[in-house]
Amino acid sequence: MKTVEKNTIQTGPYKTYLNRIGQGNAEAVLFLHGSGPGAMAWSNWQFALPVLGDSYDCIAPDLIGFGQSEHPEDPPGSVSVWIDVWVAQSVALLEELGLEKVHLVGNSMGGAVAEHLLDRHPERFERAVLMGTAGAPHRITEQLDTVWGFYDDPTEERMKRILGWFAYDSSVVGDDLDAIARMRLEAAMNPGVRRSFSAMFPAPRQRHVDALAPPDEALERMDHPVLLIHGRDDGIVPLETSLYLLQHLPQVQVHIFGQCSHWTMIEYKDAFNKLLADFFAGAL
């Protein structure tokens, strides 16, 4: 397996921390992470990048306001404005790297950002995978409300409890769960991360779910091939979001894992990686 390169790149007004593996491969894939406390690209994609990097130029940025990317001193006060920031960041990153057209993978909130990218910049993307994705109408779950409200009680115990919800059976994840919890708690306690996250998701939080979803007419004009992947037992972002998108995206297919919650790329990492490879190769 190739080595993951980590560096910081200027993307418009903000600096982006980037994980990259497989540079020089003919096709590129942009990976967008989700929104839990302490979320970052590497914690989401650490089991996918080394495998897919053998065949693809895999680029996985920390979104602005997350991880080691820049944190605005005066952060936006609405998710709609954050979406604009993340869309602009993603396009600026592709420009900076000289990548004209790429495949796209989005997890949870990153799936919603991916939808907005497909709508606003359709010419920049080939195929898209949306995993456990937001970006469709649904009532906020109690678990998601707690995830976004982490800073009401930001303790290691609460972080472990929250991350325990992300897996259907935490014993399957094993030692990886503790390692990810430590990584994410350390990131979450960074003052910049806390400032950004608190600005993104203040209560009441249903409005943030609503803001992530493009209108139906936007979904219906996205003619990219899309693969939806979802855990049947996802208590963070319910399966109904993918079923909704199944009804509104033109070129769409769905793969549902039973006994799986919100972390398909970790709970079923081998199957997840094979699905992506087959889909990008046009074998699905």
PDB file of N, CA and C in Angstrom, residues 81-114:
ATOM      1  N   VAL A  81     -24.786  28.878   5.289  1.00  0.00           N
ATOM      2  CA  VAL A  81     -23.553  29.591   4.952  1.00  0.00           C
ATOM      3  C   VAL A  81     -22.357  28.650   5.039  1.00  0.00           C
ATOM      4  N   TRP A  82     -22.338  27.752   6.019  1.00  0.00           N
ATOM      5  CA  TRP A  82     -21.264  26.756   6.095  1.00  0.00           C
ATOM      6  C   TRP A  82     -21.239  25.905   4.826  1.00  0.00           C
ATOM      7  N   ILE A  83     -22.408  25.528   4.314  1.00  0.00           N
ATOM      8  CA  ILE A  83     -22.440  24.745   3.070  1.00  0.00           C
ATOM      9  C   ILE A  83     -21.765  25.510   1.948  1.00  0.00           C
ATOM     10  N   ASP A  84     -22.051  26.806   1.852  1.00  0.00           N
ATOM     11  CA  ASP A  84     -21.383  27.622   0.833  1.00  0.00           C
ATOM     12  C   ASP A  84     -19.870  27.589   1.006  1.00  0.00           C
ATOM     13  N   VAL A  85     -19.414  27.655   2.257  1.00  0.00           N
ATOM     14  CA  VAL A  85     -17.981  27.609   2.548  1.00  0.00           C
ATOM     15  C   VAL A  85     -17.384  26.277   2.102  1.00  0.00           C
ATOM     16  N   TRP A  86     -18.053  25.168   2.444  1.00  0.00           N
ATOM     17  CA  TRP A  86     -17.518  23.837   2.118  1.00  0.00           C
ATOM     18  C   TRP A  86     -17.548  23.565   0.621  1.00  0.00           C
ATOM     19  N   VAL A  87     -18.580  24.033  -0.070  1.00  0.00           N
ATOM     20  CA  VAL A  87     -18.633  23.877  -1.524  1.00  0.00           C
ATOM     21  C   VAL A  87     -17.489  24.652  -2.166  1.00  0.00           C
ATOM     22  N   ALA A  88     -17.307  25.903  -1.754  1.00  0.00           N
ATOM     23  CA  ALA A  88     -16.229  26.718  -2.309  1.00  0.00           C
ATOM     24  C   ALA A  88     -14.864  26.107  -1.994  1.00  0.00           C
ATOM     25  N   GLN A  89     -14.700  25.598  -0.777  1.00  0.00           N
ATOM     26  CA  GLN A  89     -13.446  24.956  -0.386  1.00  0.00           C
ATOM     27  C   GLN A  89     -13.147  23.758  -1.290  1.00  0.00           C
ATOM     28  N   SER A  90     -14.149  22.924  -1.523  1.00  0.00           N
ATOM     29  CA  SER A  90     -13.948  21.710  -2.319  1.00  0.00           C
ATOM     30  C   SER A  90     -13.549  22.045  -3.749  1.00  0.00           C
ATOM     31  N   VAL A  91     -14.220  23.011  -4.350  1.00  0.00           N
ATOM     32  CA  VAL A  91     -13.894  23.398  -5.722  1.00  0.00           C
ATOM     33  C   VAL A  91     -12.510  24.042  -5.783  1.00  0.00           C
ATOM     34  N   ALA A  92     -12.196  24.894  -4.806  1.00  0.00           N
ATOM     35  CA  ALA A  92     -10.876  25.518  -4.769  1.00  0.00           C
ATOM     36  C   ALA A  92      -9.780  24.466  -4.601  1.00  0.00           C
ATOM     37  N   LEU A  93     -10.056  23.419  -3.827  1.00  0.00           N
ATOM     38  CA  LEU A  93      -9.087  22.340  -3.647  1.00  0.00           C
ATOM     39  C   LEU A  93      -8.825  21.625  -4.974  1.00  0.00           C
ATOM     40  N   LEU A  94      -9.878  21.310  -5.711  1.00  0.00           N
ATOM     41  CA  LEU A  94      -9.699  20.668  -7.010  1.00  0.00           C
ATOM     42  C   LEU A  94      -8.890  21.556  -7.942  1.00  0.00           C
ATOM     43  N   GLU A  95      -9.179  22.848  -7.932  1.00  0.00           N
ATOM     44  CA  GLU A  95      -8.423  23.791  -8.767  1.00  0.00           C
ATOM     45  C   GLU A  95      -6.950  23.794  -8.373  1.00  0.00           C
ATOM     46  N   GLU A  96      -6.691  23.859  -7.075  1.00  0.00           N
ATOM     47  CA  GLU A  96      -5.314  23.927  -6.591  1.00  0.00           C
ATOM     48  C   GLU A  96      -4.528  22.675  -6.945  1.00  0.00           C
ATOM     49  N   LEU A  97      -5.210  21.527  -6.944  1.00  0.00           N
ATOM     50  CA  LEU A  97      -4.544  20.259  -7.253  1.00  0.00           C
ATOM     51  C   LEU A  97      -4.534  19.955  -8.752  1.00  0.00           C
ATOM     52  N   GLY A  98      -5.177  20.802  -9.541  1.00  0.00           N
ATOM     53  CA  GLY A  98      -5.209  20.595 -10.980  1.00  0.00           C
ATOM     54  C   GLY A  98      -6.069  19.417 -11.411  1.00  0.00           C
ATOM     55  N   LEU A  99      -7.124  19.140 -10.657  1.00  0.00           N
ATOM     56  CA  LEU A  99      -8.017  18.027 -10.953  1.00  0.00           C
ATOM     57  C   LEU A  99      -9.291  18.566 -11.590  1.00  0.00           C
ATOM     58  N   GLU A 100      -9.495  18.237 -12.842  1.00  0.00           N
ATOM     59  CA  GLU A 100     -10.630  18.799 -13.580  1.00  0.00           C
ATOM     60  C   GLU A 100     -11.936  18.109 -13.229  1.00  0.00           C
ATOM     61  N   LYS A 101     -11.887  16.771 -13.073  1.00  0.00           N
ATOM     62  CA  LYS A 101     -13.112  16.010 -12.833  1.00  0.00           C
ATOM     63  C   LYS A 101     -12.772  14.812 -11.955  1.00  0.00           C
ATOM     64  N   VAL A 102     -13.597  14.566 -10.920  1.00  0.00           N
ATOM     65  CA  VAL A 102     -13.295  13.509  -9.946  1.00  0.00           C
ATOM     66  C   VAL A 102     -14.573  12.759  -9.583  1.00  0.00           C
ATOM     67  N   HIS A 103     -14.382  11.580  -8.991  1.00  0.00           N
ATOM     68  CA  HIS A 103     -15.480  10.909  -8.310  1.00  0.00           C
ATOM     69  C   HIS A 103     -15.644  11.545  -6.932  1.00  0.00           C
ATOM     70  N   LEU A 104     -16.780  11.268  -6.300  1.00  0.00           N
ATOM     71  CA  LEU A 104     -17.127  11.955  -5.058  1.00  0.00           C
ATOM     72  C   LEU A 104     -17.700  10.956  -4.060  1.00  0.00           C
ATOM     73  N   VAL A 105     -17.235  11.030  -2.805  1.00  0.00           N
ATOM     74  CA  VAL A 105     -17.766  10.199  -1.720  1.00  0.00           C
ATOM     75  C   VAL A 105     -18.101  11.117  -0.546  1.00  0.00           C
ATOM     76  N   GLY A 106     -19.316  11.017  -0.039  1.00  0.00           N
ATOM     77  CA  GLY A 106     -19.714  11.839   1.097  1.00  0.00           C
ATOM     78  C   GLY A 106     -20.357  10.996   2.178  1.00  0.00           C
ATOM     79  N   ASN A 107     -19.932  11.227   3.416  1.00  0.00           N
ATOM     80  CA  ASN A 107     -20.464  10.507   4.570  1.00  0.00           C
ATOM     81  C   ASN A 107     -21.313  11.443   5.414  1.00  0.00           C
ATOM     82  N   SER A 108     -22.586  11.077   5.659  1.00  0.00           N
ATOM     83  CA  SER A 108     -23.442  11.825   6.578  1.00  0.00           C
ATOM     84  C   SER A 108     -23.575  13.283   6.116  1.00  0.00           C
ATOM     85  N   MET A 109     -23.134  14.245   6.921  1.00  0.00           N
ATOM     86  CA  MET A 109     -23.162  15.635   6.491  1.00  0.00           C
ATOM     87  C   MET A 109     -22.368  15.824   5.201  1.00  0.00           C
ATOM     88  N   GLY A 110     -21.256  15.096   5.067  1.00  0.00           N
ATOM     89  CA  GLY A 110     -20.469  15.174   3.844  1.00  0.00           C
ATOM     90  C   GLY A 110     -21.245  14.725   2.624  1.00  0.00           C
ATOM     91  N   GLY A 111     -22.223  13.823   2.826  1.00  0.00           N
ATOM     92  CA  GLY A 111     -23.086  13.444   1.722  1.00  0.00           C
ATOM     93  C   GLY A 111     -23.967  14.593   1.272  1.00  0.00           C
ATOM     94  N   ALA A 112     -24.456  15.370   2.234  1.00  0.00           N
ATOM     95  CA  ALA A 112     -25.249  16.553   1.881  1.00  0.00           C
ATOM     96  C   ALA A 112     -24.399  17.572   1.135  1.00  0.00           C
ATOM     97  N   VAL A 113     -23.164  17.791   1.595  1.00  0.00           N
ATOM     98  CA  VAL A 113     -22.262  18.698   0.884  1.00  0.00           C
ATOM     99  C   VAL A 113     -22.031  18.181  -0.539  1.00  0.00           C
ATOM    100  N   ALA A 114     -21.872  16.873  -0.672  1.00  0.00           N
ATOM    101  CA  ALA A 114     -21.694  16.282  -1.997  1.00  0.00           C
ATOM    102  C   ALA A 114     -22.885  16.577  -2.902  1.00  0.00           C
TER     103      ALA A 114
END
